[in-house]
Amino acid sequence: MEPPSTCEAPPAPRATVFVCVLCGRDPADKAAPPAGRALYEALAAEREASADTRFHIEPAQCLSNCNRGLTVAIAGPDRWTYMFGELTIEDAPSIYRGCAANAETEDGLVPWNERPACFRRALIARVPPLPERSL
């Protein structure tokens, strides 16, 4: 008989962070990658470097928030969904901290004063979780 394992499996991700990779396209240089792609890559690299398993980071082809700059949405089952716009590449470390804080909660609700400044100024929408009734 083998001894019980002392290794615990990492917790299942609570949230998915969607980053619009089409945001911030330079109309003067259509060949240049959009700033949203750079934001996605920065956030994905930070998550990989930290080995954080509380949330996923996924590219999104469009979050339909084109007039409000770089856009990120955080969603998950049984959690409030948030959408943020008017973000910048320079906000990447704060965005990452905000996503980690969101993933720490059971329901996605992070108190206003605990959110990074870029999330407090850039909130576009907050959507409640789907009800638990059958459709």
mmCIF file of C-alpha atoms in Angstrom:
data_model
loop_
_atom_site.group_PDB
_atom_site.id
_atom_site.type_symbol
_atom_site.label_atom_id
_atom_site.label_comp_id
_atom_site.label_asym_id
_atom_site.label_seq_id
_atom_site.Cartn_x
_atom_site.Cartn_y
_atom_site.Cartn_z
ATOM 1 C CA MET A 1 0.000 0.000 0.000
ATOM 2 C CA GLU A 2 1.336 3.411 -0.972
ATOM 3 C CA PRO A 3 1.443 6.212 1.597
ATOM 4 C CA PRO A 4 -1.077 9.009 1.064
ATOM 5 C CA SER A 5 0.149 11.864 -1.081
ATOM 6 C CA THR A 6 1.146 15.053 0.690
ATOM 7 C CA CYS A 7 0.746 17.087 -2.477
ATOM 8 C CA GLU A 8 -2.513 18.906 -2.884
ATOM 9 C CA ALA A 9 -3.941 19.641 -6.280
ATOM 10 C CA PRO A 10 -4.121 23.339 -7.064
ATOM 11 C CA PRO A 11 -7.576 24.842 -6.619
ATOM 12 C CA ALA A 12 -9.787 25.020 -9.690
ATOM 13 C CA PRO A 13 -9.770 28.462 -11.333
ATOM 14 C CA ARG A 14 -12.611 30.632 -10.078
ATOM 15 C CA ALA A 15 -12.578 33.189 -12.860
ATOM 16 C CA THR A 16 -11.598 33.840 -16.446
ATOM 17 C CA VAL A 17 -10.144 37.171 -17.499
ATOM 18 C CA PHE A 18 -10.955 38.099 -21.091
ATOM 19 C CA VAL A 19 -8.687 40.669 -22.733
ATOM 20 C CA CYS A 20 -9.805 42.267 -25.988
ATOM 21 C CA VAL A 21 -6.848 41.734 -28.315
ATOM 22 C CA LEU A 22 -8.314 43.998 -31.014
ATOM 23 C CA CYS A 23 -8.510 47.120 -28.837
ATOM 24 C CA GLY A 24 -6.054 49.912 -29.486
ATOM 25 C CA ARG A 25 -5.421 49.276 -33.163
ATOM 26 C CA ASP A 26 -3.396 52.158 -34.640
ATOM 27 C CA PRO A 27 -5.339 53.398 -37.692
ATOM 28 C CA ALA A 28 -2.132 54.941 -39.073
ATOM 29 C CA ASP A 29 -0.257 51.626 -38.903
ATOM 30 C CA LYS A 30 -2.642 48.772 -39.650
ATOM 31 C CA ALA A 31 0.283 46.290 -39.666
ATOM 32 C CA ALA A 32 1.200 47.047 -36.041
ATOM 33 C CA PRO A 33 -0.274 44.704 -33.439
ATOM 34 C CA PRO A 34 -3.096 46.266 -31.390
ATOM 35 C CA ALA A 35 -2.266 47.486 -27.891
ATOM 36 C CA GLY A 36 -4.863 45.006 -26.577
ATOM 37 C CA ARG A 37 -2.681 42.148 -27.830
ATOM 38 C CA ALA A 38 0.277 43.576 -25.880
ATOM 39 C CA LEU A 39 -1.899 43.886 -22.750
ATOM 40 C CA TYR A 40 -3.029 40.266 -23.100
ATOM 41 C CA GLU A 41 0.568 39.088 -23.507
ATOM 42 C CA ALA A 42 1.732 41.102 -20.474
ATOM 43 C CA LEU A 43 -1.036 39.695 -18.260
ATOM 44 C CA ALA A 44 -0.519 36.135 -19.525
ATOM 45 C CA ALA A 45 3.236 36.386 -18.898
ATOM 46 C CA GLU A 46 2.675 37.664 -15.367
ATOM 47 C CA ARG A 47 0.243 34.840 -14.632
ATOM 48 C CA GLU A 48 2.656 32.247 -16.014
ATOM 49 C CA ALA A 49 5.585 33.689 -14.027
ATOM 50 C CA SER A 50 3.561 33.622 -10.812
ATOM 51 C CA ALA A 51 2.123 30.138 -11.479
ATOM 52 C CA ASP A 52 -1.205 31.499 -10.210
ATOM 53 C CA THR A 53 -4.002 28.982 -10.774
ATOM 54 C CA ARG A 54 -6.905 31.018 -9.375
ATOM 55 C CA PHE A 55 -7.858 32.442 -12.774
ATOM 56 C CA HIS A 56 -7.315 31.993 -16.504
ATOM 57 C CA ILE A 57 -6.423 34.745 -18.945
ATOM 58 C CA GLU A 58 -7.958 34.393 -22.400
ATOM 59 C CA PRO A 59 -7.796 36.535 -25.543
ATOM 60 C CA ALA A 60 -11.129 37.858 -26.805
ATOM 61 C CA GLN A 61 -11.598 38.927 -30.398
ATOM 62 C CA CYS A 62 -13.883 41.803 -29.425
ATOM 63 C CA LEU A 63 -15.693 42.917 -26.285
ATOM 64 C CA SER A 64 -17.686 45.625 -28.162
ATOM 65 C CA ASN A 65 -16.297 48.469 -26.096
ATOM 66 C CA CYS A 66 -14.299 50.001 -28.938
ATOM 67 C CA ASN A 67 -14.747 53.665 -27.985
ATOM 68 C CA ARG A 68 -13.506 53.129 -24.418
ATOM 69 C CA GLY A 69 -9.918 51.975 -24.993
ATOM 70 C CA LEU A 70 -8.342 48.721 -23.859
ATOM 71 C CA THR A 71 -10.959 46.456 -22.311
ATOM 72 C CA VAL A 72 -10.903 43.546 -19.874
ATOM 73 C CA ALA A 73 -13.788 41.454 -18.521
ATOM 74 C CA ILE A 74 -13.697 39.101 -15.520
ATOM 75 C CA ALA A 75 -16.315 36.336 -15.356
ATOM 76 C CA GLY A 76 -16.908 32.964 -13.761
ATOM 77 C CA PRO A 77 -19.620 30.582 -12.637
ATOM 78 C CA ASP A 78 -21.702 31.834 -9.705
ATOM 79 C CA ARG A 79 -19.761 35.118 -9.734
ATOM 80 C CA TRP A 80 -20.424 38.725 -10.618
ATOM 81 C CA THR A 81 -18.999 39.686 -14.021
ATOM 82 C CA TYR A 82 -17.071 42.943 -14.385
ATOM 83 C CA MET A 83 -16.054 44.848 -17.514
ATOM 84 C CA PHE A 84 -13.381 47.557 -17.453
ATOM 85 C CA GLY A 85 -12.357 49.950 -20.223
ATOM 86 C CA GLU A 86 -10.018 52.899 -20.762
ATOM 87 C CA LEU A 87 -7.123 50.754 -19.542
ATOM 88 C CA THR A 88 -3.500 51.125 -20.657
ATOM 89 C CA ILE A 89 -0.503 48.850 -21.029
ATOM 90 C CA GLU A 90 0.995 50.661 -18.030
ATOM 91 C CA ASP A 91 -1.986 49.443 -15.969
ATOM 92 C CA ALA A 92 -1.002 45.765 -16.510
ATOM 93 C CA PRO A 93 0.478 45.178 -13.007
ATOM 94 C CA SER A 94 -2.577 46.790 -11.356
ATOM 95 C CA ILE A 95 -4.961 44.887 -13.623
ATOM 96 C CA TYR A 96 -3.232 41.665 -12.633
ATOM 97 C CA ARG A 97 -3.532 42.497 -8.923
ATOM 98 C CA GLY A 98 -7.219 43.321 -9.422
ATOM 99 C CA CYS A 99 -7.825 40.000 -11.180
ATOM 100 C CA ALA A 100 -6.065 38.145 -8.354
ATOM 101 C CA ALA A 101 -8.180 39.997 -5.761
ATOM 102 C CA ASN A 102 -11.316 39.089 -7.705
ATOM 103 C CA ALA A 103 -10.289 35.420 -7.838
ATOM 104 C CA GLU A 104 -9.757 35.411 -4.066
ATOM 105 C CA THR A 105 -13.443 36.088 -3.478
ATOM 106 C CA GLU A 106 -16.227 33.505 -3.555
ATOM 107 C CA ASP A 107 -18.578 35.704 -5.579
ATOM 108 C CA GLY A 108 -16.318 38.095 -7.524
ATOM 109 C CA LEU A 109 -17.210 41.088 -5.345
ATOM 110 C CA VAL A 110 -14.111 43.020 -4.311
ATOM 111 C CA PRO A 111 -14.800 45.992 -2.002
ATOM 112 C CA TRP A 112 -14.450 49.292 -3.854
ATOM 113 C CA ASN A 113 -11.548 50.563 -1.715
ATOM 114 C CA GLU A 114 -9.617 47.297 -2.268
ATOM 115 C CA ARG A 115 -9.768 47.525 -6.071
ATOM 116 C CA PRO A 116 -6.780 48.966 -7.940
ATOM 117 C CA ALA A 117 -7.258 52.577 -9.054
ATOM 118 C CA CYS A 118 -7.503 51.556 -12.713
ATOM 119 C CA PHE A 119 -10.504 49.337 -11.863
ATOM 120 C CA ARG A 120 -12.198 52.075 -9.823
ATOM 121 C CA ARG A 121 -11.930 54.603 -12.674
ATOM 122 C CA ALA A 122 -12.554 52.201 -15.562
ATOM 123 C CA LEU A 123 -15.648 50.230 -14.548
ATOM 124 C CA ILE A 124 -18.023 49.837 -17.507
ATOM 125 C CA ALA A 125 -20.448 47.230 -16.179
ATOM 126 C CA ARG A 126 -21.148 44.874 -13.318
ATOM 127 C CA VAL A 127 -23.470 41.958 -14.136
ATOM 128 C CA PRO A 128 -24.966 39.624 -11.512
ATOM 129 C CA PRO A 129 -24.466 35.864 -11.693
ATOM 130 C CA LEU A 130 -27.053 33.859 -13.600
ATOM 131 C CA PRO A 131 -29.875 32.609 -11.384
ATOM 132 C CA GLU A 132 -29.704 28.978 -10.354
ATOM 133 C CA ARG A 133 -33.007 28.042 -11.958
ATOM 134 C CA SER A 134 -33.206 25.875 -15.046
ATOM 135 C CA LEU A 135 -33.794 27.572 -18.356
#
